[in-house]
Amino acid sequence: RVVITFTRLGLPERFRRIYFVHIRKTGGSSINLAFLAMGDREVGKRRYAQLVKNPIHSVFSGNRVFAAWNKRNIEKGNYFYAFSHIPFWELDLPSDTYVVTCLRDPVKRVLSHYRMLLDFKKSDNPHPSFAKEGAWLGDGFEDFLERCPREHLLGQLYMFLETLDVDEAVRNIGSCQTILLTEKLDQGLKNLEIELNIPLLNLHVRKGTSTVQLNDQAVQKLRDILEPEYAFLSRVPGVADFYADYS
């Protein structure tokens, strides 16, 4: 394990930047706000708004550079903290990058995605992603399972390998210095706060309002679809034991 000392900007000496591998519906928005805020929610919200507004999605704030979504900028590495939904296997990060990701029970993650789309459907101002993903809803959850692309249903596995090969994906996620769990996010951020010596409050965001009631048949169908992802989680060090007991 790396022995950590800190530079003037608070980063471990061995590393020069932090990159968050943001898998959708795993609590990533809260994690991003925690890093952008550095203890001050309003500062974090302003930084996020600036990232959205800036055409290259980069902002200099508080003697630090924050970046998002721009593959070229992320690979170039001139930032303190960056994040995106770009598949990890598509990125060529500098070797001195501290990589963080967050995983979640696969069934709960897919249900969260479905509820999010239902919320967008009811919204007067839906998220831009709804223009494409709204068509996945159909007339109910089983339509959603049929229409949602496999790489989205198996989004955690796909993030770490395009072919969805479990063995190789396990090797790829091994490049992460820290793997957080949505179900234990408060404790995970506290541990990361100590390791990185920066304030990381769990500033919860984007709580959905739609509810979904599934019968046993629908739940079993979803679990069958997600079996490769459960196999993946069962092989990830530090994660397997938790999800073996989690329900």
mmCIF file of C-alpha atoms in Angstrom:
data_model
loop_
_atom_site.group_PDB
_atom_site.id
_atom_site.type_symbol
_atom_site.label_atom_id
_atom_site.label_comp_id
_atom_site.label_asym_id
_atom_site.label_seq_id
_atom_site.Cartn_x
_atom_site.Cartn_y
_atom_site.Cartn_z
ATOM 1 C CA ARG A 1 0.000 0.000 0.000
ATOM 2 C CA VAL A 2 1.162 3.535 -0.821
ATOM 3 C CA VAL A 3 2.453 5.584 2.112
ATOM 4 C CA ILE A 4 0.609 8.893 1.814
ATOM 5 C CA THR A 5 2.066 12.335 2.444
ATOM 6 C CA PHE A 6 0.464 15.545 1.241
ATOM 7 C CA THR A 7 1.364 18.387 -1.051
ATOM 8 C CA ARG A 8 0.331 21.993 -0.532
ATOM 9 C CA LEU A 9 -2.960 21.367 -2.354
ATOM 10 C CA GLY A 10 -3.787 18.338 -0.247
ATOM 11 C CA LEU A 11 -3.184 15.591 -2.805
ATOM 12 C CA PRO A 12 -1.175 12.522 -1.833
ATOM 13 C CA GLU A 13 2.450 12.877 -2.903
ATOM 14 C CA ARG A 14 2.236 9.737 -5.056
ATOM 15 C CA PHE A 15 -0.702 11.210 -6.990
ATOM 16 C CA ARG A 16 -1.332 14.444 -8.886
ATOM 17 C CA ARG A 17 -5.087 14.317 -9.442
ATOM 18 C CA ILE A 18 -8.301 12.465 -8.558
ATOM 19 C CA TYR A 19 -10.610 10.920 -11.135
ATOM 20 C CA PHE A 20 -14.073 9.558 -10.349
ATOM 21 C CA VAL A 21 -15.404 6.764 -12.569
ATOM 22 C CA HIS A 22 -19.082 7.757 -12.434
ATOM 23 C CA ILE A 23 -21.417 4.804 -12.940
ATOM 24 C CA ARG A 24 -24.972 6.040 -13.282
ATOM 25 C CA LYS A 25 -27.400 5.594 -10.376
ATOM 26 C CA THR A 26 -24.780 4.632 -7.818
ATOM 27 C CA GLY A 27 -24.789 7.908 -5.879
ATOM 28 C CA GLY A 28 -22.233 9.566 -8.132
ATOM 29 C CA SER A 29 -23.934 12.963 -8.108
ATOM 30 C CA SER A 30 -23.568 13.080 -4.324
ATOM 31 C CA ILE A 31 -19.918 12.034 -4.586
ATOM 32 C CA ASN A 32 -19.197 14.688 -7.193
ATOM 33 C CA LEU A 33 -20.846 17.356 -5.055
ATOM 34 C CA ALA A 34 -18.768 16.220 -2.070
ATOM 35 C CA PHE A 35 -15.539 16.762 -4.019
ATOM 36 C CA LEU A 36 -16.669 19.964 -5.704
ATOM 37 C CA ALA A 37 -17.951 21.416 -2.438
ATOM 38 C CA MET A 38 -14.970 20.513 -0.237
ATOM 39 C CA GLY A 39 -17.249 21.070 2.753
ATOM 40 C CA ASP A 40 -19.412 23.925 1.367
ATOM 41 C CA ARG A 41 -22.536 22.808 -0.515
ATOM 42 C CA GLU A 42 -23.165 26.188 -2.159
ATOM 43 C CA VAL A 43 -19.588 26.350 -3.465
ATOM 44 C CA GLY A 44 -20.042 22.862 -4.892
ATOM 45 C CA LYS A 45 -23.278 23.792 -6.629
ATOM 46 C CA ARG A 46 -21.631 26.863 -8.193
ATOM 47 C CA ARG A 47 -18.674 24.837 -9.409
ATOM 48 C CA TYR A 48 -20.977 22.257 -10.966
ATOM 49 C CA ALA A 49 -22.988 24.959 -12.730
ATOM 50 C CA GLN A 50 -19.754 26.440 -14.073
ATOM 51 C CA LEU A 51 -18.655 23.023 -15.361
ATOM 52 C CA VAL A 52 -21.948 22.648 -17.223
ATOM 53 C CA LYS A 53 -21.762 26.154 -18.704
ATOM 54 C CA ASN A 54 -18.111 26.059 -19.806
ATOM 55 C CA PRO A 55 -17.846 24.575 -23.340
ATOM 56 C CA ILE A 56 -14.772 22.533 -22.356
ATOM 57 C CA HIS A 57 -16.275 21.617 -18.949
ATOM 58 C CA SER A 58 -13.380 22.873 -16.849
ATOM 59 C CA VAL A 59 -13.243 25.474 -14.087
ATOM 60 C CA PHE A 60 -10.469 27.025 -11.982
ATOM 61 C CA SER A 61 -11.745 27.644 -8.457
ATOM 62 C CA GLY A 62 -10.120 27.889 -5.042
ATOM 63 C CA ASN A 63 -6.608 27.291 -6.433
ATOM 64 C CA ARG A 64 -7.803 24.011 -7.949
ATOM 65 C CA VAL A 65 -8.948 22.930 -11.404
ATOM 66 C CA PHE A 66 -12.089 20.810 -11.696
ATOM 67 C CA ALA A 67 -13.054 19.041 -14.927
ATOM 68 C CA ALA A 68 -15.840 16.821 -16.254
ATOM 69 C CA TRP A 69 -17.084 14.866 -19.286
ATOM 70 C CA ASN A 70 -14.331 16.043 -21.667
ATOM 71 C CA LYS A 71 -12.228 12.988 -22.612
ATOM 72 C CA ARG A 72 -9.277 15.010 -23.889
ATOM 73 C CA ASN A 73 -9.077 17.119 -20.731
ATOM 74 C CA ILE A 74 -9.478 14.097 -18.495
ATOM 75 C CA GLU A 75 -6.675 12.204 -20.206
ATOM 76 C CA LYS A 76 -4.444 15.277 -20.254
ATOM 77 C CA GLY A 77 -4.643 15.370 -16.462
ATOM 78 C CA ASN A 78 -4.460 19.098 -15.701
ATOM 79 C CA TYR A 79 -6.965 19.082 -12.836
ATOM 80 C CA PHE A 80 -7.391 18.384 -9.143
ATOM 81 C CA TYR A 81 -10.652 16.452 -9.541
ATOM 82 C CA ALA A 82 -12.516 15.206 -12.609
ATOM 83 C CA PHE A 83 -15.404 12.875 -13.362
ATOM 84 C CA SER A 84 -17.414 11.476 -16.255
ATOM 85 C CA HIS A 85 -19.589 8.591 -17.450
ATOM 86 C CA ILE A 86 -16.973 7.693 -20.077
ATOM 87 C CA PRO A 87 -16.306 3.927 -19.928
ATOM 88 C CA PHE A 88 -13.109 3.297 -18.028
ATOM 89 C CA TRP A 89 -11.765 1.079 -20.804
ATOM 90 C CA GLU A 90 -11.922 4.060 -23.198
ATOM 91 C CA LEU A 91 -9.701 6.266 -21.035
ATOM 92 C CA ASP A 92 -5.924 6.521 -20.924
ATOM 93 C CA LEU A 93 -5.370 8.225 -17.572
ATOM 94 C CA PRO A 94 -1.956 9.409 -16.391
ATOM 95 C CA SER A 95 -0.391 6.818 -14.076
ATOM 96 C CA ASP A 96 -0.295 9.221 -11.120
ATOM 97 C CA THR A 97 -4.104 9.536 -11.003
ATOM 98 C CA TYR A 98 -5.989 8.496 -7.878
ATOM 99 C CA VAL A 99 -9.026 6.629 -9.246
ATOM 100 C CA VAL A 100 -12.298 6.287 -7.329
ATOM 101 C CA THR A 101 -15.526 4.552 -8.301
ATOM 102 C CA CYS A 102 -18.757 3.531 -6.578
ATOM 103 C CA LEU A 103 -20.747 0.295 -6.921
ATOM 104 C CA ARG A 104 -24.306 -0.615 -5.978
ATOM 105 C CA ASP A 105 -26.511 -3.681 -5.762
ATOM 106 C CA PRO A 106 -27.369 -4.272 -9.471
ATOM 107 C CA VAL A 107 -31.119 -4.744 -9.005
ATOM 108 C CA LYS A 108 -31.401 -1.561 -6.961
ATOM 109 C CA ARG A 109 -29.303 0.349 -9.508
ATOM 110 C CA VAL A 110 -31.516 -0.655 -12.452
ATOM 111 C CA LEU A 111 -34.694 0.102 -10.498
ATOM 112 C CA SER A 112 -33.263 3.517 -9.638
ATOM 113 C CA HIS A 113 -32.634 4.185 -13.336
ATOM 114 C CA TYR A 114 -36.198 3.172 -14.165
ATOM 115 C CA ARG A 115 -37.658 5.389 -11.424
ATOM 116 C CA MET A 116 -35.509 8.277 -12.644
ATOM 117 C CA LEU A 117 -37.002 7.971 -16.139
ATOM 118 C CA LEU A 118 -40.502 7.884 -14.660
ATOM 119 C CA ASP A 119 -39.681 11.095 -12.769
ATOM 120 C CA PHE A 120 -38.381 12.689 -15.974
ATOM 121 C CA LYS A 121 -41.578 11.677 -17.785
ATOM 122 C CA LYS A 122 -43.656 13.530 -15.171
ATOM 123 C CA SER A 123 -41.366 16.563 -15.190
ATOM 124 C CA ASP A 124 -42.141 19.766 -17.082
ATOM 125 C CA ASN A 125 -38.415 20.110 -17.747
ATOM 126 C CA PRO A 126 -36.952 16.598 -18.066
ATOM 127 C CA HIS A 127 -33.237 15.857 -18.121
ATOM 128 C CA PRO A 128 -31.647 15.974 -21.632
ATOM 129 C CA SER A 129 -31.012 12.208 -21.464
ATOM 130 C CA PHE A 130 -34.784 11.630 -21.541
ATOM 131 C CA ALA A 131 -34.887 12.548 -25.227
ATOM 132 C CA LYS A 132 -33.236 9.184 -25.929
ATOM 133 C CA GLU A 133 -33.964 7.106 -22.863
ATOM 134 C CA GLY A 134 -37.635 7.989 -22.522
ATOM 135 C CA ALA A 135 -38.385 5.533 -25.321
ATOM 136 C CA TRP A 136 -37.127 2.715 -23.098
ATOM 137 C CA LEU A 137 -40.074 3.099 -20.721
ATOM 138 C CA GLY A 138 -42.724 1.614 -22.975
ATOM 139 C CA ASP A 139 -45.846 0.528 -21.106
ATOM 140 C CA GLY A 140 -44.177 -0.822 -17.984
ATOM 141 C CA PHE A 141 -41.129 -2.326 -16.366
ATOM 142 C CA GLU A 142 -40.992 -5.417 -18.571
ATOM 143 C CA ASP A 143 -41.011 -3.155 -21.647
ATOM 144 C CA PHE A 144 -38.126 -1.260 -20.053
ATOM 145 C CA LEU A 145 -36.138 -4.487 -19.634
ATOM 146 C CA GLU A 146 -36.720 -5.343 -23.298
ATOM 147 C CA ARG A 147 -35.883 -1.882 -24.635
ATOM 148 C CA CYS A 148 -33.020 -0.755 -22.398
ATOM 149 C CA PRO A 149 -29.669 -1.596 -24.058
ATOM 150 C CA ARG A 150 -27.678 -4.328 -22.344
ATOM 151 C CA GLU A 151 -24.749 -2.003 -21.659
ATOM 152 C CA HIS A 152 -27.082 0.166 -19.572
ATOM 153 C CA LEU A 153 -28.686 -2.722 -17.698
ATOM 154 C CA LEU A 154 -25.207 -4.090 -16.975
ATOM 155 C CA GLY A 155 -23.764 -0.612 -16.555
ATOM 156 C CA GLN A 156 -21.326 -1.449 -13.748
ATOM 157 C CA LEU A 157 -19.791 -4.348 -15.658
ATOM 158 C CA TYR A 158 -19.806 -2.435 -18.966
ATOM 159 C CA MET A 159 -18.000 0.510 -17.342
ATOM 160 C CA PHE A 160 -14.956 -1.700 -16.897
ATOM 161 C CA LEU A 161 -15.099 -3.758 -20.096
ATOM 162 C CA GLU A 162 -16.945 -3.342 -23.388
ATOM 163 C CA THR A 163 -17.267 -7.097 -23.989
ATOM 164 C CA LEU A 164 -18.728 -7.658 -20.500
ATOM 165 C CA ASP A 165 -16.088 -10.298 -19.789
ATOM 166 C CA VAL A 166 -16.076 -10.702 -16.002
ATOM 167 C CA ASP A 167 -12.435 -11.780 -15.618
ATOM 168 C CA GLU A 168 -11.042 -8.828 -17.557
ATOM 169 C CA ALA A 169 -13.438 -6.363 -15.933
ATOM 170 C CA VAL A 170 -12.222 -7.496 -12.503
ATOM 171 C CA ARG A 171 -8.645 -6.809 -13.584
ATOM 172 C CA ASN A 172 -9.621 -3.362 -14.873
ATOM 173 C CA ILE A 173 -11.441 -2.273 -11.731
ATOM 174 C CA GLY A 174 -8.292 -3.252 -9.870
ATOM 175 C CA SER A 175 -6.807 0.009 -11.183
ATOM 176 C CA CYS A 176 -9.065 1.915 -8.760
ATOM 177 C CA GLN A 177 -7.452 3.028 -5.516
ATOM 178 C CA THR A 178 -10.841 3.234 -3.774
ATOM 179 C CA ILE A 179 -14.167 1.494 -4.430
ATOM 180 C CA LEU A 180 -17.087 3.064 -2.604
ATOM 181 C CA LEU A 181 -20.439 1.352 -2.042
ATOM 182 C CA THR A 182 -23.723 3.216 -2.388
ATOM 183 C CA GLU A 183 -25.157 1.278 0.532
ATOM 184 C CA LYS A 184 -22.289 2.433 2.779
ATOM 185 C CA LEU A 185 -21.580 5.810 1.221
ATOM 186 C CA ASP A 186 -21.421 7.836 4.437
ATOM 187 C CA GLN A 187 -18.709 5.620 5.912
ATOM 188 C CA GLY A 188 -16.907 5.327 2.601
ATOM 189 C CA LEU A 189 -16.637 9.098 2.219
ATOM 190 C CA LYS A 190 -15.440 9.433 5.808
ATOM 191 C CA ASN A 191 -12.678 6.910 5.133
ATOM 192 C CA LEU A 192 -11.733 8.658 1.891
ATOM 193 C CA GLU A 193 -11.749 12.021 3.649
ATOM 194 C CA ILE A 194 -9.106 10.711 6.051
ATOM 195 C CA GLU A 195 -7.034 9.110 3.318
ATOM 196 C CA LEU A 196 -7.024 12.166 1.057
ATOM 197 C CA ASN A 197 -7.043 14.762 3.851
ATOM 198 C CA ILE A 198 -9.859 16.786 2.291
ATOM 199 C CA PRO A 199 -13.390 17.476 3.630
ATOM 200 C CA LEU A 200 -15.961 15.173 1.989
ATOM 201 C CA LEU A 201 -19.472 15.584 3.368
ATOM 202 C CA ASN A 202 -22.174 13.294 1.971
ATOM 203 C CA LEU A 203 -24.351 15.991 0.385
ATOM 204 C CA HIS A 204 -27.274 13.898 -0.838
ATOM 205 C CA VAL A 205 -28.783 14.937 -4.175
ATOM 206 C CA ARG A 206 -31.316 13.717 -6.731
ATOM 207 C CA LYS A 207 -33.714 11.688 -4.641
ATOM 208 C CA GLY A 208 -36.467 10.266 -6.845
ATOM 209 C CA THR A 209 -40.184 10.359 -6.057
ATOM 210 C CA SER A 210 -41.622 7.591 -8.257
ATOM 211 C CA THR A 211 -42.295 4.200 -6.687
ATOM 212 C CA VAL A 212 -42.256 0.825 -8.433
ATOM 213 C CA GLN A 213 -43.960 -2.357 -7.237
ATOM 214 C CA LEU A 214 -42.642 -5.509 -8.910
ATOM 215 C CA ASN A 215 -43.975 -9.030 -8.610
ATOM 216 C CA ASP A 216 -41.640 -11.945 -7.898
ATOM 217 C CA GLN A 217 -41.568 -12.934 -11.573
ATOM 218 C CA ALA A 218 -40.334 -9.488 -12.673
ATOM 219 C CA VAL A 219 -37.690 -9.401 -9.933
ATOM 220 C CA GLN A 220 -36.426 -12.848 -10.937
ATOM 221 C CA LYS A 221 -36.307 -11.824 -14.611
ATOM 222 C CA LEU A 222 -34.233 -8.787 -13.684
ATOM 223 C CA ARG A 223 -31.870 -10.835 -11.515
ATOM 224 C CA ASP A 224 -31.396 -13.314 -14.370
ATOM 225 C CA ILE A 225 -30.456 -10.477 -16.738
ATOM 226 C CA LEU A 226 -28.045 -9.082 -14.148
ATOM 227 C CA GLU A 227 -26.350 -12.394 -13.365
ATOM 228 C CA PRO A 228 -23.098 -11.400 -15.157
ATOM 229 C CA GLU A 229 -22.901 -8.263 -13.040
ATOM 230 C CA TYR A 230 -23.471 -10.183 -9.820
ATOM 231 C CA ALA A 231 -20.683 -12.523 -10.935
ATOM 232 C CA PHE A 232 -18.498 -9.444 -11.418
ATOM 233 C CA LEU A 233 -19.269 -8.086 -7.943
ATOM 234 C CA SER A 234 -18.578 -11.499 -6.441
ATOM 235 C CA ARG A 235 -14.993 -11.222 -7.689
ATOM 236 C CA VAL A 236 -14.156 -7.627 -6.774
ATOM 237 C CA PRO A 237 -11.918 -7.464 -3.665
ATOM 238 C CA GLY A 238 -13.566 -5.661 -0.773
ATOM 239 C CA VAL A 239 -16.983 -5.835 -2.446
ATOM 240 C CA ALA A 240 -17.738 -9.546 -2.730
ATOM 241 C CA ASP A 241 -18.191 -10.142 1.000
ATOM 242 C CA PHE A 242 -20.574 -7.220 1.393
ATOM 243 C CA TYR A 243 -22.903 -8.153 -1.462
ATOM 244 C CA ALA A 244 -22.876 -11.828 -0.460
ATOM 245 C CA ASP A 245 -24.737 -10.775 2.710
ATOM 246 C CA TYR A 246 -26.667 -7.847 1.242
ATOM 247 C CA SER A 247 -30.294 -8.058 0.184
#
